[in-house]
Amino acid sequence: MRAVTQTAPGGPETLVVSELPDPVPGPGEILLDVAATAVNRADLLQRQGFYPPPPGASDVIGLECSGTVAALGEGVSGWGVGDAVCALLAGGGYASRVVVPAGQVMPVPDGIDLVTAAALPEVACTVWSNVFMVAALRPDEVFLVHGGGGGIGTFAIQLAAASGARVFTTAGSADKLERCRELGAEVAINYRDEDFVEVVRTATGGAGADVVLDNMGAKYLGRNVDVLADEGRLVIIGMQGGAKAELNIGQLLSKRGAVIATALRSRPIESKARICASVVEHVWPLVADGQVQPVVSAVLPLDEVAEAHRLIESGEAVGKVLLTP
């Protein structure tokens, strides 16, 4: 199979397309012919040597894909060769073939083409599991998501708006702010020259945000606690702004708030299977009827993987960047 490999961690130029042996599905696994994969910020960290795959996962980068079923491992039922699917991966997506546990394989939602479906698994599972399964966002609550122009952000805005929440977001350019509003954000805040704490408090009559989805980590920790409403829930899913910061526990106690940090990739297979099943049940119908749609900025061939990484690093892309083998 064709797959992206590295001889050593480094910049985008270290990524090359090579020939590797085809993977073989074991018990409970499915072999997929990949139609497309997506570039995530976690991929950039893995390329740099900071985010190794979990034990037993492929060394090939790539946390999601779409494609067709090529073969079934022992004990797998409910799928047939040729079925169009998308999948959540622990690794291996930047390739023409990949093996994935059966519980992490999902049907392509109605109305979505096979290539575009590669933009769905990681964002859908991340947003649904964190915002709804963990933070339990309810209709009419205030939801703030940072990085509204990215893959997670564009999906979170739509899903939260579809649930009946009031959606606030941050982004760094006028174009991204306008796109966020088009997707359903009530208020879009330019983090370069506006204070999101002040804007959210003003727009909510001083109440603040009930749920915050944060990819920045340390840099935003204090301000995220500031912006929380009473009984608010801050869910941290990234560390783009660092890993260590002071937490004002007294302030958190006074608000009866919660700070939760989660990761999807390192979860046990059974946990990821439960999330995927819940996504198919609750999110796919919203995708099928058009209330929530994947946002794709660019589709590039696998041979241009370095350019795809540069595009994500530049911050210019809105939504997802896809690669086709």
XYZ file of C-alpha atoms in Angstrom:
325
model
C 0.000 0.000 0.000
C 0.989 3.670 -0.346
C 1.530 5.403 2.985
C 3.181 8.500 4.422
C 6.348 7.737 6.390
C 9.110 9.643 8.179
C 12.772 8.850 8.749
C 12.944 11.307 11.670
C 10.676 13.868 13.408
C 10.739 17.362 11.952
C 9.008 19.750 9.587
C 6.555 19.016 6.773
C 9.462 18.230 4.450
C 10.160 15.037 6.445
C 6.906 13.473 5.208
C 7.309 11.165 2.210
C 5.053 8.670 0.458
C 6.415 5.116 0.517
C 5.295 1.572 -0.229
C 4.469 -0.511 2.866
C 3.047 -4.029 3.272
C -0.736 -4.183 3.264
C -2.177 -4.503 6.782
C -4.147 -7.635 7.654
C -7.286 -7.441 9.809
C -7.188 -9.413 13.034
C -10.182 -10.635 15.050
C -12.731 -7.851 15.470
C -11.063 -5.644 12.860
C -11.978 -4.358 9.412
C -9.641 -3.612 6.498
C -10.567 -0.461 4.582
C -9.556 0.806 1.159
C -9.078 4.482 2.014
C -10.867 7.081 -0.105
C -9.638 10.056 1.926
C -8.149 11.035 5.259
C -7.995 14.364 7.092
C -5.185 16.409 8.603
C -5.597 17.218 12.299
C -3.436 19.396 14.543
C -2.543 16.262 16.481
C -0.915 15.011 13.265
C 1.413 18.005 13.305
C 2.497 17.127 16.838
C 3.103 13.501 15.868
C 5.184 14.643 12.895
C 7.291 16.749 15.272
C 7.813 13.818 17.625
C 5.589 15.101 20.444
C 2.522 12.840 20.123
C 3.449 9.181 19.584
C 0.700 6.681 18.728
C -0.749 4.545 21.534
C 0.779 1.077 22.039
C -0.235 -1.239 19.231
C -1.390 1.528 16.872
C 0.131 2.157 13.448
C 3.132 4.488 13.247
C 1.574 6.004 10.126
C -0.027 9.375 10.903
C -3.784 9.828 10.499
C -6.688 9.772 12.966
C -9.658 9.328 10.616
C -10.604 8.232 7.153
C -13.382 7.318 4.771
C -13.380 4.415 2.357
C -14.856 1.044 1.483
C -14.700 -2.246 3.335
C -12.036 -4.498 1.750
C -12.032 -7.443 4.194
C -13.483 -8.505 7.536
C -11.543 -9.982 10.413
C -12.753 -12.983 12.382
C -15.935 -12.357 14.335
C -16.973 -9.164 12.531
C -20.609 -8.946 11.495
C -22.919 -6.207 10.280
C -20.609 -5.075 7.476
C -19.936 -6.381 3.972
C -17.127 -5.970 1.458
C -17.747 -2.814 -0.561
C -19.704 -0.951 2.133
C -19.049 2.807 2.172
C -17.878 3.852 5.634
C -15.870 6.345 7.652
C -13.783 5.505 10.690
C -12.124 6.872 13.804
C -8.498 5.718 13.979
C -5.695 5.585 16.539
C -3.316 5.939 13.587
C -2.706 4.802 10.013
C -4.986 7.130 8.060
C -2.340 8.589 5.701
C -2.360 5.440 3.578
C -4.281 3.674 0.850
C -5.318 0.891 3.283
C -5.885 0.780 7.021
C -7.085 -1.687 9.651
C -9.540 -0.420 12.270
C -11.515 -2.002 15.139
C -15.047 -2.721 13.943
C -16.616 -0.577 16.670
C -14.898 2.516 15.276
C -16.339 2.073 11.781
C -19.433 4.118 10.972
C -21.701 4.347 7.928
C -21.359 7.406 5.722
C -24.283 9.707 6.565
C -26.930 10.095 3.884
C -26.169 12.933 1.485
C -22.409 13.015 2.140
C -20.004 11.879 -0.595
C -17.340 9.343 0.268
C -14.345 11.712 0.150
C -16.038 14.434 2.217
C -17.005 11.827 4.817
C -13.335 11.719 5.870
C -13.870 15.138 7.470
C -16.404 13.761 9.955
C -15.149 11.065 12.373
C -12.642 12.986 14.494
C -14.646 16.208 14.804
C -17.984 14.466 15.324
C -16.639 12.115 17.992
C -14.651 14.865 19.718
C -17.476 17.383 19.830
C -20.252 14.948 20.682
C -18.305 13.147 23.404
C -16.999 16.289 25.081
C -19.763 18.839 24.670
C -22.744 16.531 25.058
C -21.693 13.250 26.688
C -19.253 14.840 29.194
C -20.349 18.475 29.610
C -24.050 17.744 28.995
C -24.789 20.955 27.092
C -28.513 21.679 27.248
C -30.827 23.773 25.049
C -30.714 27.502 25.850
C -27.368 27.181 27.652
C -24.445 29.362 26.571
C -21.671 27.514 24.733
C -18.253 28.993 23.963
C -15.836 27.243 21.619
C -12.361 28.566 20.914
C -10.901 28.299 17.424
C -14.240 28.518 15.658
C -12.667 28.477 12.199
C -10.977 25.088 12.610
C -12.302 21.605 12.047
C -13.483 21.138 15.636
C -14.795 24.685 15.862
C -16.849 24.687 12.661
C -18.490 21.415 13.665
C -19.038 22.414 17.301
C -20.750 25.653 16.302
C -23.233 23.811 14.098
C -23.937 20.960 16.503
C -24.431 23.245 19.497
C -26.684 25.566 17.493
C -28.722 22.597 16.263
C -29.198 21.540 19.900
C -30.730 24.908 20.763
C -27.758 26.381 22.641
C -26.573 29.987 22.341
C -23.216 29.746 20.560
C -20.211 32.026 21.084
C -16.837 31.522 19.442
C -13.401 33.037 19.003
C -11.390 33.318 15.787
C -8.523 35.412 14.451
C -9.698 36.998 11.181
C -12.701 38.805 9.776
C -13.290 36.061 7.197
C -13.279 33.335 9.844
C -15.583 35.340 12.106
C -18.073 35.795 9.284
C -17.959 32.076 8.455
C -18.586 31.243 12.107
C -21.679 33.450 12.089
C -22.910 31.745 8.925
C -22.533 28.373 10.659
C -24.692 29.453 13.598
C -22.574 31.446 16.049
C -24.619 34.152 17.730
C -21.474 36.057 18.688
C -18.053 35.732 17.004
C -15.137 37.325 18.876
C -11.793 38.342 17.384
C -9.304 37.091 19.973
C -6.610 39.401 18.563
C -8.291 42.619 19.669
C -11.270 41.663 21.861
C -11.509 40.200 25.362
C -13.724 37.134 25.060
C -14.492 37.201 28.805
C -15.842 40.723 28.598
C -17.800 40.079 25.391
C -19.465 36.901 26.704
C -20.325 38.473 30.052
C -21.825 41.541 28.372
C -23.893 39.466 25.942
C -25.189 37.199 28.720
C -26.027 39.897 31.247
C -23.041 38.945 33.375
C -23.918 35.253 33.563
C -21.089 33.811 31.463
C -20.752 30.541 29.560
C -22.255 27.275 30.757
C -19.889 25.129 28.667
C -16.483 26.077 27.240
C -14.650 23.838 24.756
C -10.982 24.808 24.797
C -8.033 23.759 22.642
C -5.533 26.232 24.110
C -4.868 24.779 27.548
C -2.579 26.756 29.846
C -2.746 30.105 28.044
C -6.523 30.367 28.427
C -7.064 28.521 31.727
C -7.525 31.562 33.972
C -9.718 33.446 31.529
C -11.793 30.354 30.790
C -12.533 30.024 34.513
C -13.350 33.758 34.570
C -15.901 33.326 31.783
C -17.640 30.288 33.319
C -21.173 30.719 34.596
C -22.257 29.254 37.906
C -22.074 25.455 37.578
C -20.208 25.934 34.306
C -18.127 23.201 32.706
C -14.748 23.834 31.068
C -13.585 20.973 28.833
C -9.949 21.126 27.719
C -9.062 19.077 24.633
C -5.762 20.629 23.555
C -2.590 22.356 24.677
C -1.818 24.748 21.823
C -1.194 27.415 24.475
C 0.915 25.297 26.820
C 0.498 22.550 29.405
C 1.003 24.221 32.796
C -0.858 27.101 34.449
C -2.146 28.155 37.866
C -5.775 27.410 38.699
C -7.715 29.647 41.072
C -9.523 26.924 43.004
C -11.344 29.463 45.151
C -12.904 31.043 42.074
C -13.863 27.629 40.754
C -15.417 26.677 44.088
C -17.426 29.890 44.227
C -18.910 29.048 40.846
C -19.346 25.344 41.650
C -17.568 24.855 38.342
C -15.780 21.933 36.756
C -12.564 21.697 34.752
C -12.331 18.497 32.704
C -9.482 17.405 30.446
C -10.039 14.634 27.917
C -8.286 12.881 25.038
C -9.930 10.735 22.386
C -6.997 8.893 20.821
C -5.812 7.162 24.007
C -9.237 5.914 25.102
C -9.793 2.145 25.232
C -11.302 0.583 22.123
C -14.552 -0.118 23.987
C -14.881 3.534 24.963
C -14.320 4.735 21.416
C -16.856 2.207 20.154
C -19.476 3.627 22.534
C -18.753 7.143 21.330
C -18.990 6.120 17.670
C -22.316 4.365 18.275
C -23.678 7.444 20.036
C -22.508 9.672 17.176
C -24.273 7.483 14.617
C -27.459 7.593 16.707
C -27.526 11.284 17.587
C -25.321 13.213 15.148
C -25.659 11.433 11.809
C -29.400 12.294 11.499
C -28.509 15.988 11.846
C -25.855 15.596 9.143
C -28.262 13.731 6.877
C -30.905 16.464 7.067
C -28.353 19.235 6.547
C -28.448 20.864 9.982
C -24.784 19.984 10.515
C -22.320 19.683 7.636
C -18.581 19.018 7.338
C -16.624 22.113 6.332
C -13.760 21.322 3.946
C -11.156 23.924 3.040
C -9.059 21.869 0.592
C -8.649 18.377 -0.861
C -5.088 17.459 -1.834
C -3.479 14.253 -3.147
C -1.444 12.238 -0.638
C 1.760 13.213 -2.462
C 1.116 16.812 -1.335
C 0.961 15.865 2.360
C 3.683 18.377 3.237
C 1.654 21.193 1.700
C -1.426 20.015 3.623
C 0.518 20.259 6.886
C 1.785 23.717 5.976
C -1.768 24.826 5.247
C -2.977 23.710 8.679
C 0.045 25.292 10.390
C -0.587 28.594 8.610
C -4.005 28.934 10.233
C -5.473 29.963 6.882
C -7.725 26.943 6.390
C -11.353 27.097 7.489
C -12.564 23.652 8.515
C -10.778 20.504 7.372
C -7.996 19.713 4.913
C -8.360 16.292 3.251
C -5.859 13.969 1.555
C -6.725 11.376 -1.087
C -4.403 8.366 -1.674
